Coordinates of C-alpha atoms in Angstrom, one line a residue:
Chain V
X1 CA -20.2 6.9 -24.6
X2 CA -17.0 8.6 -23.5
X3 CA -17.4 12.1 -22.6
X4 CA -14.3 14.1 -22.4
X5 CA -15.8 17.5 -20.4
X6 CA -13.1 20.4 -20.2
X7 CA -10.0 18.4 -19.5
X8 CA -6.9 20.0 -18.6
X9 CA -3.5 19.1 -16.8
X10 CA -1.1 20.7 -15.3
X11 CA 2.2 18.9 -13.9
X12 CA 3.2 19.9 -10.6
X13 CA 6.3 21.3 -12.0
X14 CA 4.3 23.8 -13.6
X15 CA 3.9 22.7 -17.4
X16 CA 0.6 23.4 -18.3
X17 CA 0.3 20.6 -21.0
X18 CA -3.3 20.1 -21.8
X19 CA -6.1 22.8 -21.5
X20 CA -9.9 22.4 -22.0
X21 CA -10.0 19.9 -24.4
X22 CA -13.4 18.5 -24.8
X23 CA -15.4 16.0 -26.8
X24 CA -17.9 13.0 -27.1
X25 CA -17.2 10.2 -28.3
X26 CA -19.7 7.2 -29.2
X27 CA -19.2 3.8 -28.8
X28 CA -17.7 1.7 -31.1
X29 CA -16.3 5.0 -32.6
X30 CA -12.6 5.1 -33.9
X31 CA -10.8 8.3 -33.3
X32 CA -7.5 9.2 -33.9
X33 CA -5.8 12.3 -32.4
X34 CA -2.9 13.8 -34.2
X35 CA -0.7 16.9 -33.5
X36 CA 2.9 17.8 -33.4
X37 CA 4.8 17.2 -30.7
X38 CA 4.6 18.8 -27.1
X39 CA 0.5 18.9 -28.0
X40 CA -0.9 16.6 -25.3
X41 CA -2.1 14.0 -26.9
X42 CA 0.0 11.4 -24.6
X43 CA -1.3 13.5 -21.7
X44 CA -5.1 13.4 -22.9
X45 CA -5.0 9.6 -23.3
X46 CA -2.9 8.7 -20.1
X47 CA -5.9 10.8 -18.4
X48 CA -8.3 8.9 -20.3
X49 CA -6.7 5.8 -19.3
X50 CA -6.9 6.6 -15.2
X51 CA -3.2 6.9 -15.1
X52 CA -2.5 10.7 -15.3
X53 CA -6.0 11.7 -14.1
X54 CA -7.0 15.0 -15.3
X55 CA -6.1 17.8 -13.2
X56 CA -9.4 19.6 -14.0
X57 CA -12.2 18.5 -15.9
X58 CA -13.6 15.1 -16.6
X59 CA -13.4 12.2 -18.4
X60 CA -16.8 10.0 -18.2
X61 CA -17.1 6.6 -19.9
X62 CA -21.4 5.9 -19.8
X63 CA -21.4 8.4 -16.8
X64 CA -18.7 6.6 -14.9
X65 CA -16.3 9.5 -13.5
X66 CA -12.7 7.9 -14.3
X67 CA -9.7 8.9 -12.2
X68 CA -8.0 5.6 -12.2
X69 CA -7.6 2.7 -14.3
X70 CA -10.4 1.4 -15.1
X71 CA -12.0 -2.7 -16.3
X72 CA -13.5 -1.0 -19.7
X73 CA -10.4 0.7 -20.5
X74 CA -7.5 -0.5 -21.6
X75 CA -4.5 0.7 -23.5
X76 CA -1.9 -0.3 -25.8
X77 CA 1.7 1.8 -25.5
X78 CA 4.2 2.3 -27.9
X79 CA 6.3 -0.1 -26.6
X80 CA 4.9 -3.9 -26.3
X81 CA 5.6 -3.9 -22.4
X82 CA 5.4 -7.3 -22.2
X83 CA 6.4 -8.8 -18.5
X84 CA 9.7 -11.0 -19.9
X85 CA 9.0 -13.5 -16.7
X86 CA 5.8 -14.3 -18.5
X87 CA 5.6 -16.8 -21.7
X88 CA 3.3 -15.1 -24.3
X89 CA 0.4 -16.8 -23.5
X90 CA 0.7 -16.0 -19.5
X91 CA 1.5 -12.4 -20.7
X92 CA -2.1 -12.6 -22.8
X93 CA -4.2 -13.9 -19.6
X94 CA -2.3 -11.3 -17.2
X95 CA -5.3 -9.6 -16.7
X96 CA -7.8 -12.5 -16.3
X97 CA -6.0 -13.9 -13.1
X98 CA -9.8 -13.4 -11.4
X99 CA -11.0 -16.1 -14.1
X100 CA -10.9 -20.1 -13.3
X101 CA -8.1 -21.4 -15.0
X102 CA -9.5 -23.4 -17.6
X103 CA -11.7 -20.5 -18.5
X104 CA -8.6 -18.6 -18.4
X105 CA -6.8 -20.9 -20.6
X106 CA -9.4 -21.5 -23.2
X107 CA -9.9 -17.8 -23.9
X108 CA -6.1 -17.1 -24.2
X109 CA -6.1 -19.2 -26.8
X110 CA -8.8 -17.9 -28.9
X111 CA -7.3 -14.6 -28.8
X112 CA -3.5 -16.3 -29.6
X113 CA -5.4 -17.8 -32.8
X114 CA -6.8 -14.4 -33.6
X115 CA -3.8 -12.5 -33.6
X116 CA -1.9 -15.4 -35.5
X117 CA 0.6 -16.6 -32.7
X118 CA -1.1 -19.9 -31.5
X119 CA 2.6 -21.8 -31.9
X120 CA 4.1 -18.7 -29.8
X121 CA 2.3 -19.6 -26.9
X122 CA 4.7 -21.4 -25.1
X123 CA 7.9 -19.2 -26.4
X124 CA 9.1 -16.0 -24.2
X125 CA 8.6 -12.3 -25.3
X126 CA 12.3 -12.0 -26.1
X127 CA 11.6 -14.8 -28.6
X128 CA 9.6 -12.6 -30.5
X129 CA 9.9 -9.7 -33.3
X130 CA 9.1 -5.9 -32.6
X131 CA 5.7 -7.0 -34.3
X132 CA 4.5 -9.8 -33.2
X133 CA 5.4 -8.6 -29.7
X134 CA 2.8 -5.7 -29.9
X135 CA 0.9 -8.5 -31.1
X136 CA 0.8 -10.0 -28.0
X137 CA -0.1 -6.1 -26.2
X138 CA -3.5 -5.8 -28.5
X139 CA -4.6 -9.3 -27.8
X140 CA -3.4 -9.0 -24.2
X141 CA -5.5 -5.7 -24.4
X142 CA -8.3 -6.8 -25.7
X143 CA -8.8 -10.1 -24.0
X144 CA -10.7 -8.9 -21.0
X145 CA -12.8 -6.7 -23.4
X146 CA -12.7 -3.6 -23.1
X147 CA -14.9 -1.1 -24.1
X148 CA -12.7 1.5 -24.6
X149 CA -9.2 0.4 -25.8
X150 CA -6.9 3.6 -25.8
X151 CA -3.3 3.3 -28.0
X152 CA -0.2 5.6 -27.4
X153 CA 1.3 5.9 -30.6
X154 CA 1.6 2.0 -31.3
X155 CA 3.2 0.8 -34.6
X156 CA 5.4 3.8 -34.5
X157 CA 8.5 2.0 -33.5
X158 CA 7.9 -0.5 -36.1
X159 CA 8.9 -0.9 -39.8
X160 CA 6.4 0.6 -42.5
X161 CA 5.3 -3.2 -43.8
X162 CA 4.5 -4.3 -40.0
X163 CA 3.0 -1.4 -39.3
X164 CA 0.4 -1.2 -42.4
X165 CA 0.4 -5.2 -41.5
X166 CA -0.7 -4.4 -38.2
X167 CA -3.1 -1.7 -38.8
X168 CA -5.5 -4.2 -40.8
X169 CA -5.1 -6.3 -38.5
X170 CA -6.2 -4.0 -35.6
X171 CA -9.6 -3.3 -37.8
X172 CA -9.8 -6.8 -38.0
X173 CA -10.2 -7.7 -34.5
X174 CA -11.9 -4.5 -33.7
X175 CA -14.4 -5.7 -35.8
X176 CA -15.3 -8.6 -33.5
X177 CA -16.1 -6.9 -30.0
X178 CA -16.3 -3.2 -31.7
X179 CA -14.8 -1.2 -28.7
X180 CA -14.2 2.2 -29.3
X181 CA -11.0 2.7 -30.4
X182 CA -8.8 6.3 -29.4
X183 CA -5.5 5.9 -31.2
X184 CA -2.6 8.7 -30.3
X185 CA -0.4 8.8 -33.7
X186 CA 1.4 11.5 -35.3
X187 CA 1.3 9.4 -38.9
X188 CA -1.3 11.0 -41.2
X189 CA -1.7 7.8 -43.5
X190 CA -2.6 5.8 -39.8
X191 CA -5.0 8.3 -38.9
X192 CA -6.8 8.3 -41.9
X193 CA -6.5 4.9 -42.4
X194 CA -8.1 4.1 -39.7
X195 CA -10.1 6.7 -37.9
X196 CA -14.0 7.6 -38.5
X197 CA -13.2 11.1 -37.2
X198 CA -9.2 13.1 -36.5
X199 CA -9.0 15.1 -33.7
X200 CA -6.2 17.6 -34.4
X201 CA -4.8 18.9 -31.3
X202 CA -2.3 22.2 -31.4
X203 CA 0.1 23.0 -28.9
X204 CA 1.4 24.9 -25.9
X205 CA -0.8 24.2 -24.0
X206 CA -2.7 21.5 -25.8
X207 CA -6.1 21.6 -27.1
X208 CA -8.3 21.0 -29.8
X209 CA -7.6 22.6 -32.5
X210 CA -10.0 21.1 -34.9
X211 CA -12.0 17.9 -36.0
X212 CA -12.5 15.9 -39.0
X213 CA -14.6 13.2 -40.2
X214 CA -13.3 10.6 -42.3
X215 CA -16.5 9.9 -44.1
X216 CA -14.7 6.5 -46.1
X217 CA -16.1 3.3 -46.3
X218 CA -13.8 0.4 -44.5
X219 CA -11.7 -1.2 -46.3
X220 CA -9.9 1.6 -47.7
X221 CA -8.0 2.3 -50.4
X222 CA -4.7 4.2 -49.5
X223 CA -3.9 4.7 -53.0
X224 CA -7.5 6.1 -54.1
X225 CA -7.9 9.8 -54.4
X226 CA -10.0 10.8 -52.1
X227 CA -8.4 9.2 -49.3
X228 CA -5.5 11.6 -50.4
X229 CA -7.8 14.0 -50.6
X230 CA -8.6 13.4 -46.7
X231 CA -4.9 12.8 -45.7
X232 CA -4.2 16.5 -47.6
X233 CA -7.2 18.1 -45.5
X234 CA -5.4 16.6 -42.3
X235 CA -1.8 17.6 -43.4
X236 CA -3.3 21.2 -43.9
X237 CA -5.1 21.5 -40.3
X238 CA -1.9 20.0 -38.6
X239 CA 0.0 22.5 -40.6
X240 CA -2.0 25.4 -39.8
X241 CA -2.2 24.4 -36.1
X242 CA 1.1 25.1 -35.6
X243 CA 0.9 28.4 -36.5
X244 CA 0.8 30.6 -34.0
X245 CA -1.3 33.4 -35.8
X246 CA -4.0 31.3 -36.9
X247 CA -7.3 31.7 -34.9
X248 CA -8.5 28.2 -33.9
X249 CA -10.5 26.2 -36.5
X250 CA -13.8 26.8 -35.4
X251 CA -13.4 30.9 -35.8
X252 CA -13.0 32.0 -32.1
X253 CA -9.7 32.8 -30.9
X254 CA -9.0 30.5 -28.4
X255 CA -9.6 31.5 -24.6
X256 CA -6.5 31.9 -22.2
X257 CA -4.1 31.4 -25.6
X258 CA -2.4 35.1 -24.7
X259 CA -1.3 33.5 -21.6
X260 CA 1.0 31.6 -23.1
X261 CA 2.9 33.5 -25.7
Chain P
X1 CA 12.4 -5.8 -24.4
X2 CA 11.2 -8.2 -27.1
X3 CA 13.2 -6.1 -30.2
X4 CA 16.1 -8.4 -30.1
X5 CA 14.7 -10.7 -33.2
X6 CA 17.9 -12.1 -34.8
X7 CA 19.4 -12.9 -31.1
X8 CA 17.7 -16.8 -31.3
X9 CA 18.6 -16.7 -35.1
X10 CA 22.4 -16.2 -34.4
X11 CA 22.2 -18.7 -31.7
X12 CA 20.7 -21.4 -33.6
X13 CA 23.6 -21.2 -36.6
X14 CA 26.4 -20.8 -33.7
X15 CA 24.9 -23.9 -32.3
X16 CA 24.7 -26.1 -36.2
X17 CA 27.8 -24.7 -36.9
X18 CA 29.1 -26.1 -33.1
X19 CA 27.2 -29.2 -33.8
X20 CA 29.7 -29.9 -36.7
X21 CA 32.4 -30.3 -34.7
X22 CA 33.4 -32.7 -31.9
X23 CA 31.4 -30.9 -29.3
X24 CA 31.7 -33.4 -26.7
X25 CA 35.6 -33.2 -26.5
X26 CA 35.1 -29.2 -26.5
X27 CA 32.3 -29.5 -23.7
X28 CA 35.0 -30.8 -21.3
X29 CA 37.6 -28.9 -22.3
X30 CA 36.8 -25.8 -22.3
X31 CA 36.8 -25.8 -18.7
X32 CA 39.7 -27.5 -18.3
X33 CA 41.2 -24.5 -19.9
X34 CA 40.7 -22.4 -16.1
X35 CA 42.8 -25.1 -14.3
X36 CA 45.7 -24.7 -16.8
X37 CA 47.6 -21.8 -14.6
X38 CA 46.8 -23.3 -10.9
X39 CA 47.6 -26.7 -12.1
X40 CA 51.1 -25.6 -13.7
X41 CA 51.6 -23.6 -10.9
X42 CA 50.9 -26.4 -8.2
X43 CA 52.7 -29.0 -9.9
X44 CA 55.9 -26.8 -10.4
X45 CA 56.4 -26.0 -7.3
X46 CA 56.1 -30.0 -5.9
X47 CA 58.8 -30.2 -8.8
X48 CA 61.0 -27.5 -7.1
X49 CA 60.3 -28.9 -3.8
X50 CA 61.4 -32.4 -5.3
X51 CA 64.7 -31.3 -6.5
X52 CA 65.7 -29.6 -3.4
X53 CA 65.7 -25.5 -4.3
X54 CA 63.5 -25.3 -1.8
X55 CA 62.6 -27.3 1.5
X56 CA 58.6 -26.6 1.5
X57 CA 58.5 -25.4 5.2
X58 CA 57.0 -22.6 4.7
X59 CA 55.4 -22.9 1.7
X60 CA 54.0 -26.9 1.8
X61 CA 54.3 -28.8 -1.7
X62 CA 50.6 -29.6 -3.0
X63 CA 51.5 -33.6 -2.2
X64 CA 52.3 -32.1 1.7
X65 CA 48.4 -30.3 1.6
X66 CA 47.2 -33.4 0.6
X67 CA 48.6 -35.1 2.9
X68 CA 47.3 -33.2 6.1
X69 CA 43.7 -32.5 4.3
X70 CA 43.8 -36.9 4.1
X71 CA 45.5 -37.2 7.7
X72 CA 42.5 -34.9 8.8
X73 CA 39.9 -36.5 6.8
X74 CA 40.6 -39.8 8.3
X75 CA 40.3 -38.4 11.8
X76 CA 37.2 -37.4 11.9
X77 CA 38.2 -33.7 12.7
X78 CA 37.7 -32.6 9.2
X79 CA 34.5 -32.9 8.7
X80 CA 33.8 -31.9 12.7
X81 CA 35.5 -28.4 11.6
X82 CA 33.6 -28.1 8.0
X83 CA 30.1 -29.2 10.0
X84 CA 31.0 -26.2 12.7
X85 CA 32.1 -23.6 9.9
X86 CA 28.8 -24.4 7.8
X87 CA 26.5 -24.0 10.2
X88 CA 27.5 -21.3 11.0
X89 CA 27.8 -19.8 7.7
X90 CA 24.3 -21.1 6.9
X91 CA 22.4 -19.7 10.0
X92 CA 24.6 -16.5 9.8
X93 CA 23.4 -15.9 5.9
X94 CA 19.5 -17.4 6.3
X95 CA 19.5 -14.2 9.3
X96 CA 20.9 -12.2 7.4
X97 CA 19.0 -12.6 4.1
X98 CA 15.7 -12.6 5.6
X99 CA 16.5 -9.4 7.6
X100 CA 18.4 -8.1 4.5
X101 CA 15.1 -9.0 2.2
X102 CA 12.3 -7.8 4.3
X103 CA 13.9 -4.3 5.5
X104 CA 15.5 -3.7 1.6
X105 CA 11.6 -4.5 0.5
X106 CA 10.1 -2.2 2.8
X107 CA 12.8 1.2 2.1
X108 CA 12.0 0.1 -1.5
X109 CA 9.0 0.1 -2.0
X110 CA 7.5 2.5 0.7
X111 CA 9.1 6.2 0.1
X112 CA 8.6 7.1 3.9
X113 CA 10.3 4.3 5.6
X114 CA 13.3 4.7 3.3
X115 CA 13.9 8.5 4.7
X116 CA 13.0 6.9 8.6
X117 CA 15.7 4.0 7.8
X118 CA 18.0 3.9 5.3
X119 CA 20.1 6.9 6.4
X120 CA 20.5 5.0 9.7
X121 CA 21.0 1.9 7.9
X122 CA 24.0 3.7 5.8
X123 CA 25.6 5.0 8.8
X124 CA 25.8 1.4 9.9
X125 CA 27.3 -0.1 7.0
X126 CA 30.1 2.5 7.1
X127 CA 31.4 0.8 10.7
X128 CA 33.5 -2.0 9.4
X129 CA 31.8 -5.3 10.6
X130 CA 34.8 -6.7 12.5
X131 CA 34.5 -3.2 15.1
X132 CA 31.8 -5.0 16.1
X133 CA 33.2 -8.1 17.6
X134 CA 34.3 -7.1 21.0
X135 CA 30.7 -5.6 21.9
X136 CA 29.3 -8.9 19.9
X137 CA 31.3 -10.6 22.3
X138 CA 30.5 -8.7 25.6
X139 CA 26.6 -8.6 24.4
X140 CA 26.4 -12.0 23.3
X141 CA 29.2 -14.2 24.9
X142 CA 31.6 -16.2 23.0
X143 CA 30.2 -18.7 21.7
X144 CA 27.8 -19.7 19.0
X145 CA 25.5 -16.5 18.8
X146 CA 28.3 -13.8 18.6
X147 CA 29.4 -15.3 15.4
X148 CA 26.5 -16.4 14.0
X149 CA 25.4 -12.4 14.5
X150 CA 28.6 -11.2 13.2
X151 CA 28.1 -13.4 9.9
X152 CA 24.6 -12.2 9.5
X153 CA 25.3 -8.7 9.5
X154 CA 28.0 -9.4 7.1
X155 CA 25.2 -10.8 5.1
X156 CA 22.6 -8.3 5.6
X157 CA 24.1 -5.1 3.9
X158 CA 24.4 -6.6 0.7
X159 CA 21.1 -8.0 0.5
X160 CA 19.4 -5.1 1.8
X161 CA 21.1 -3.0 -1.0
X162 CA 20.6 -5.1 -3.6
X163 CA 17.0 -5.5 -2.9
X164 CA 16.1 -2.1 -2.0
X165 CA 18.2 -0.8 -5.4
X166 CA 16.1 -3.2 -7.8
X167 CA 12.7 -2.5 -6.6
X168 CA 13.1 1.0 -6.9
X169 CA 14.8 0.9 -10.4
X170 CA 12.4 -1.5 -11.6
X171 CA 10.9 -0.3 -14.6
X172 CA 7.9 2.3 -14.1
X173 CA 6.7 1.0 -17.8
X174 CA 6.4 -2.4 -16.5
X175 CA 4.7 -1.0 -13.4
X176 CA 2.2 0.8 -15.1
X177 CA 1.1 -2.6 -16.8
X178 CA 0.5 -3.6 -13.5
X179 CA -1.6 -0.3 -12.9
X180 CA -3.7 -0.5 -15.9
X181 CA -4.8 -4.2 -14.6
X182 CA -5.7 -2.8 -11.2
X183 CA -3.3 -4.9 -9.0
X184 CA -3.6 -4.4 -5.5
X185 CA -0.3 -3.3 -3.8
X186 CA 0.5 -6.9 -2.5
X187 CA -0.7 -8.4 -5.6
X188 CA 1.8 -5.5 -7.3
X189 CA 4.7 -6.8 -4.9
X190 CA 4.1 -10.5 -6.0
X191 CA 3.1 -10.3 -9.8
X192 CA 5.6 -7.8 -11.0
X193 CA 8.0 -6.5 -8.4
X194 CA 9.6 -9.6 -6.6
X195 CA 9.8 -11.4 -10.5
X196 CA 11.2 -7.9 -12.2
X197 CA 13.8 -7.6 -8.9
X198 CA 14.8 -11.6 -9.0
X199 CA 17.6 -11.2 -11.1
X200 CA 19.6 -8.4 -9.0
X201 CA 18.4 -10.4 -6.1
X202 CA 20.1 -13.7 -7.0
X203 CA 23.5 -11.6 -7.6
X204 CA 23.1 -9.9 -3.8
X205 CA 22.4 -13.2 -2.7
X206 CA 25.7 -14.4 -4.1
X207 CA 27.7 -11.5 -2.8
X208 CA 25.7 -12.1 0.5
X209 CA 27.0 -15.9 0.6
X210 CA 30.9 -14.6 -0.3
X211 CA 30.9 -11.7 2.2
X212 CA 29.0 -14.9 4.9
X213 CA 32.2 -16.7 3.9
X214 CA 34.6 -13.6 5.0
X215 CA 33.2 -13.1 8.1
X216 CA 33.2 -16.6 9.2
X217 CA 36.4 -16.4 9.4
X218 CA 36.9 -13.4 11.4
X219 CA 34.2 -14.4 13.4
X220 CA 36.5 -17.8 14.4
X221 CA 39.4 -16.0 14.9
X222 CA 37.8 -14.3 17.8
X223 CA 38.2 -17.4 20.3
X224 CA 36.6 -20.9 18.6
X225 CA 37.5 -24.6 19.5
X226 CA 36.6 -25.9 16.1
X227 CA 35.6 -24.5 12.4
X228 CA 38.2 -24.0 9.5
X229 CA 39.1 -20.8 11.3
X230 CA 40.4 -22.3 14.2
X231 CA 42.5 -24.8 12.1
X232 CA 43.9 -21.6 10.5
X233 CA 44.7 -20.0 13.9
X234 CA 46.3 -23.5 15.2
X235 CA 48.3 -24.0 12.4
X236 CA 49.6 -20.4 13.1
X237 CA 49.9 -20.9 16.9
X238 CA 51.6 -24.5 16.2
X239 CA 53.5 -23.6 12.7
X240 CA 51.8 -25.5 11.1
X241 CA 51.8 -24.3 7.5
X242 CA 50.1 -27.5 5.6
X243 CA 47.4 -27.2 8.2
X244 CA 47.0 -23.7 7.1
X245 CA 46.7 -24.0 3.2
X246 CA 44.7 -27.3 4.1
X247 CA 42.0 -25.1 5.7
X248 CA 42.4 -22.4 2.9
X249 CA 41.9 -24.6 0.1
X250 CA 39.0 -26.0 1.9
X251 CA 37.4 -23.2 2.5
X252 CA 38.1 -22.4 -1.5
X253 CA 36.2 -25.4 -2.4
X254 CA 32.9 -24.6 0.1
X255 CA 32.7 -21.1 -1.1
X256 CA 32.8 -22.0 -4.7
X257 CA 30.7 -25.0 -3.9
X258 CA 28.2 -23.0 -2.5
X259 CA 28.1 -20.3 -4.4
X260 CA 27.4 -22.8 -7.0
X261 CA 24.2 -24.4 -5.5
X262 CA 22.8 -20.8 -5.1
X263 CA 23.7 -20.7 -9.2
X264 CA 22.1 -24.0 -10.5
X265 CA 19.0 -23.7 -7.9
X266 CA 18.0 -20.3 -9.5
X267 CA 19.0 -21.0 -13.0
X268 CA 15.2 -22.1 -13.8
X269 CA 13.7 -19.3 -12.2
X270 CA 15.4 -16.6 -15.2
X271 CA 15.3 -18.4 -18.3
X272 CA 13.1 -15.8 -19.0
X273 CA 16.3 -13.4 -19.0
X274 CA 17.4 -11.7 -22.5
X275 CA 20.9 -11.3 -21.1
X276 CA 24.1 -10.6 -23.1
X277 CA 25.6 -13.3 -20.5
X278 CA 23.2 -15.8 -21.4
X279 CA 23.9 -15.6 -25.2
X280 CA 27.4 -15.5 -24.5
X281 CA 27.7 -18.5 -22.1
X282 CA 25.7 -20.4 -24.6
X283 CA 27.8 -19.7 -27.7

């Protein structure tokens, strides 16, 4: 389990950009966290991730205090970040360099298989198109299984057909290992699409504003009415926590918010 | 990074459409085109010569420099001059590239020893590198070390620039991947620093080897018994013009040969590159 206890974090130039933000979350558990822009959400996961640590609170994955990056967590950003030196399949076993080679080897190719780019293997990242680049970033990800894998926003820089392409395929392979997934997006459909529960997060400084529980069966049907039903209810809490008069959520005002307007 | 999809597409119908036409006649050619203006220029001035507007003396027909590079040649003292000259070029730039390397690594990659050196190192670079030759020459003597030293700091500044600049502009997205897989610092340095950096490295390396080039000559200007330099000087003291544009020429030919085998013996090591140069040298 991954428990997020009271995280905040403040930049040394001051910004306070997260405040408080707790929650559990289980394993194997796919949570998206949505909010506007400026709401931490980057912050939050970059903490998660060991980059950023947290600047008070904790984050704890099965009681492990995390503060740097971390073997059970890894993270996908919005750009592929693919080392260019590398050919795709060396860019794939990047993080398995402890592993004999032919190990090495033979598990770099399962995972080209399963993300559909065994005859890329060989070719270069620039070679390759905006999505079958961050292709190569979830199977480079998810080679050294991870427990936790963490992604920053990461089919927004591609078109809407590789995206929703990509999206099914991300539930396809989590369904193999079943690592809990924590997906930063700002696309309602995505979140809903994807997510067993939506964090919403509200800004200045960010926090949680409220959660909801996607309580669809997987596959789902985008174009079925109650998964518009869902993406309305999350179009209505993001909407509403952006407004600066509304009391959080939950029905308490939110502690420390008259600092900071 | 890896957005630029259609670049290997556009390639690939430049290349059919190349493929149509006689490409082995346009493989030669198109070099051929850069000797078009030195060529015309050499041979009409052997013309001039020829017809009597002018009587070379000062200016030696190309047939004349040909004549004094094969007079040299068949002396022996040619190649005794270029052996002289390129060793010291060589030792100058191998000092000076693995001074210029390991100090531009350091102030690059560690914050505090680039406030402890490079200011000092800047002040240095400001003196012009020939003020150094009489104390190169009282410290040192005359002879081989002097000049070799002189060389190698010419050598050094660029490398240590270029070196120190790439590792600190590498990018911190690419370094983070390097973070999240929990590379020790070395392990940082080898995996994803030196490989990000190789590219501006090869170019320093290049500017290195023409500035190694410079200096060897002002380093046999300052007394030598034999090197291209000292041809230049005794054609001077002996007007001796040919001998002059003989050595110049020469000198041409090293440099460019040089900087050429620094060119193809790093070509491998960035094919990895998704350069506007590369797309454009291959169209």
């Amino acid at each position: 389990m991954l428990a997020l206890d009271r995280v905040g974090k403040t930049y040394p130039n001051g910004v306070h950009a997260l405040a408080r933000f707790s929650a559990e979350i289980r394993q194997g558990e796919i949570v998206a966290i949505i909010g506007g822009s400026g709401c931490g959400k980057s912050t939050l996961l970059r903490a998660i991730a060991g980059l950023d640590p947290a600047s008070s609170g904790s984050v704890r994955l099965d009681d492990i205090a995390i503060s740097a990056p971390h073997e059970k967590i890894g993270i996908i950003f919005q750009e592929p970040r693919l080392l260019p030196w590398l050919s795709v399949a060396d860019n794939i076993g990047f993080g398995l360099s402890e592993l004999p080679a032919d190990v090495r080897r033979e598990r770099v190719a399962k995972a080209l298989a399963r993300v559909g780019l065994a005859d890329k293997a060989k070719a270069w990242p620039r070679e390759l198109s905006g999505g079958q680049a961050q292709r190569v970033a979830i199977a480079r990800a998810l080679v050294p299984q991870p427990e936790v894998l963490l992604l920053d926003e990461p089919f927004s820089a591609l078109d809407a057909f590789t995206r929703r392409d990509l999206q099914d395929h991300l539930l396809d392979l989590w369904a193999d290992t079943r690592p809990t997934l924590i997906l930063v997006t700002h696309d309602v459909d995505e979140a809903v699409v994807l997510a067993d529960r939506v964090l919403v997060m509200r800004p200045r400084p960010g926090r949680l504003f409220e959660t909801i529980s996607i309580n669809l069966a997987r596959p789902r049907d985008r174009n079925s009415e109650l998964f518009d039903h869902f993406k309305r209810h999350v179009l209505t809490s993001l909407d509403r926590s952006l407004d600066r008069n509304v009391l959080d959520a939950h029905g308490r005002s939110d502690e420390g918010g008259a600092m900071w307007w | 990074m890896a957005m630029t999809v259609d670049l290997p597409a556009t390639e690939r119908i430049e290349a059919d459409a190349q493929a149509a036409q006689p490409t082995r006649l346009r493989r030669y050619l198109r070099p051929m085109l850069g000797l078009l203006l030195p060529v015309a220029v050499a041979l009409g001035w052997e013309v001039i010569v020829w017809l009597g507007f002018s009587n070379g003396r000062l200016v030696p027909p190309p047939s004349k420099v040909f004549a004094t590079i094969v007079e040299l040649a068949a002396s022996g003292e040619l190649s005794r001059h270029i052996v002289a000259t390129l060793s010291r070029v060589v030792s100058g730039f191998a000092l000076g590239v693995v001074a210029g390397t390991m100090l531009g690594a350091i102030s690059g990659y560690w914050v505090l020893a680039r406030r402890l050196l490079d200011p000092t190192v800047q002040a240095l670079r400001a003196i012009p590198s020939i003020a150094w030759v009489p104390l190169f020459i009282l410290w040192l003597g005359i002879f081989e070390t002097s000049k070799v030293a002189l060389i190698a700091i010419g050598v050094f500044f660029p490398v240590y620039l270029g070196v120190m600049g790439a590792i600190r502009s590498v990018d911190r997205k690419i370094v983070e991947v390097g973070r999240i897989f929990r590379l020790s610092g070395p392990a940082m340095i080898r995996r994803i620093l030196l490989l990000a950096v190789l590219p501006a490295y090869i170019v320093s390396l290049r500017v290195g080897l023409g500035l190694g080039w410079m200096f060897v000559v002002a380093a046999e200007f300052m007394g030598a018994s034999e090197g291209l330099g000292y041809l230049l000087i005794d054609g001077q003291q002996l007007g001796k013009p040919a001998q002059i544009v003989a050595a110049i020429v020469i000198f041409a030919i090293l440099g460019k040969a040089t900087d050429w085998l620094i060119e193809i013996a790093t070509a491998p090591l960035l094919r990895w590159q998704d350069a506007f140069g590369h797309h454009a040298e291959a169209a």
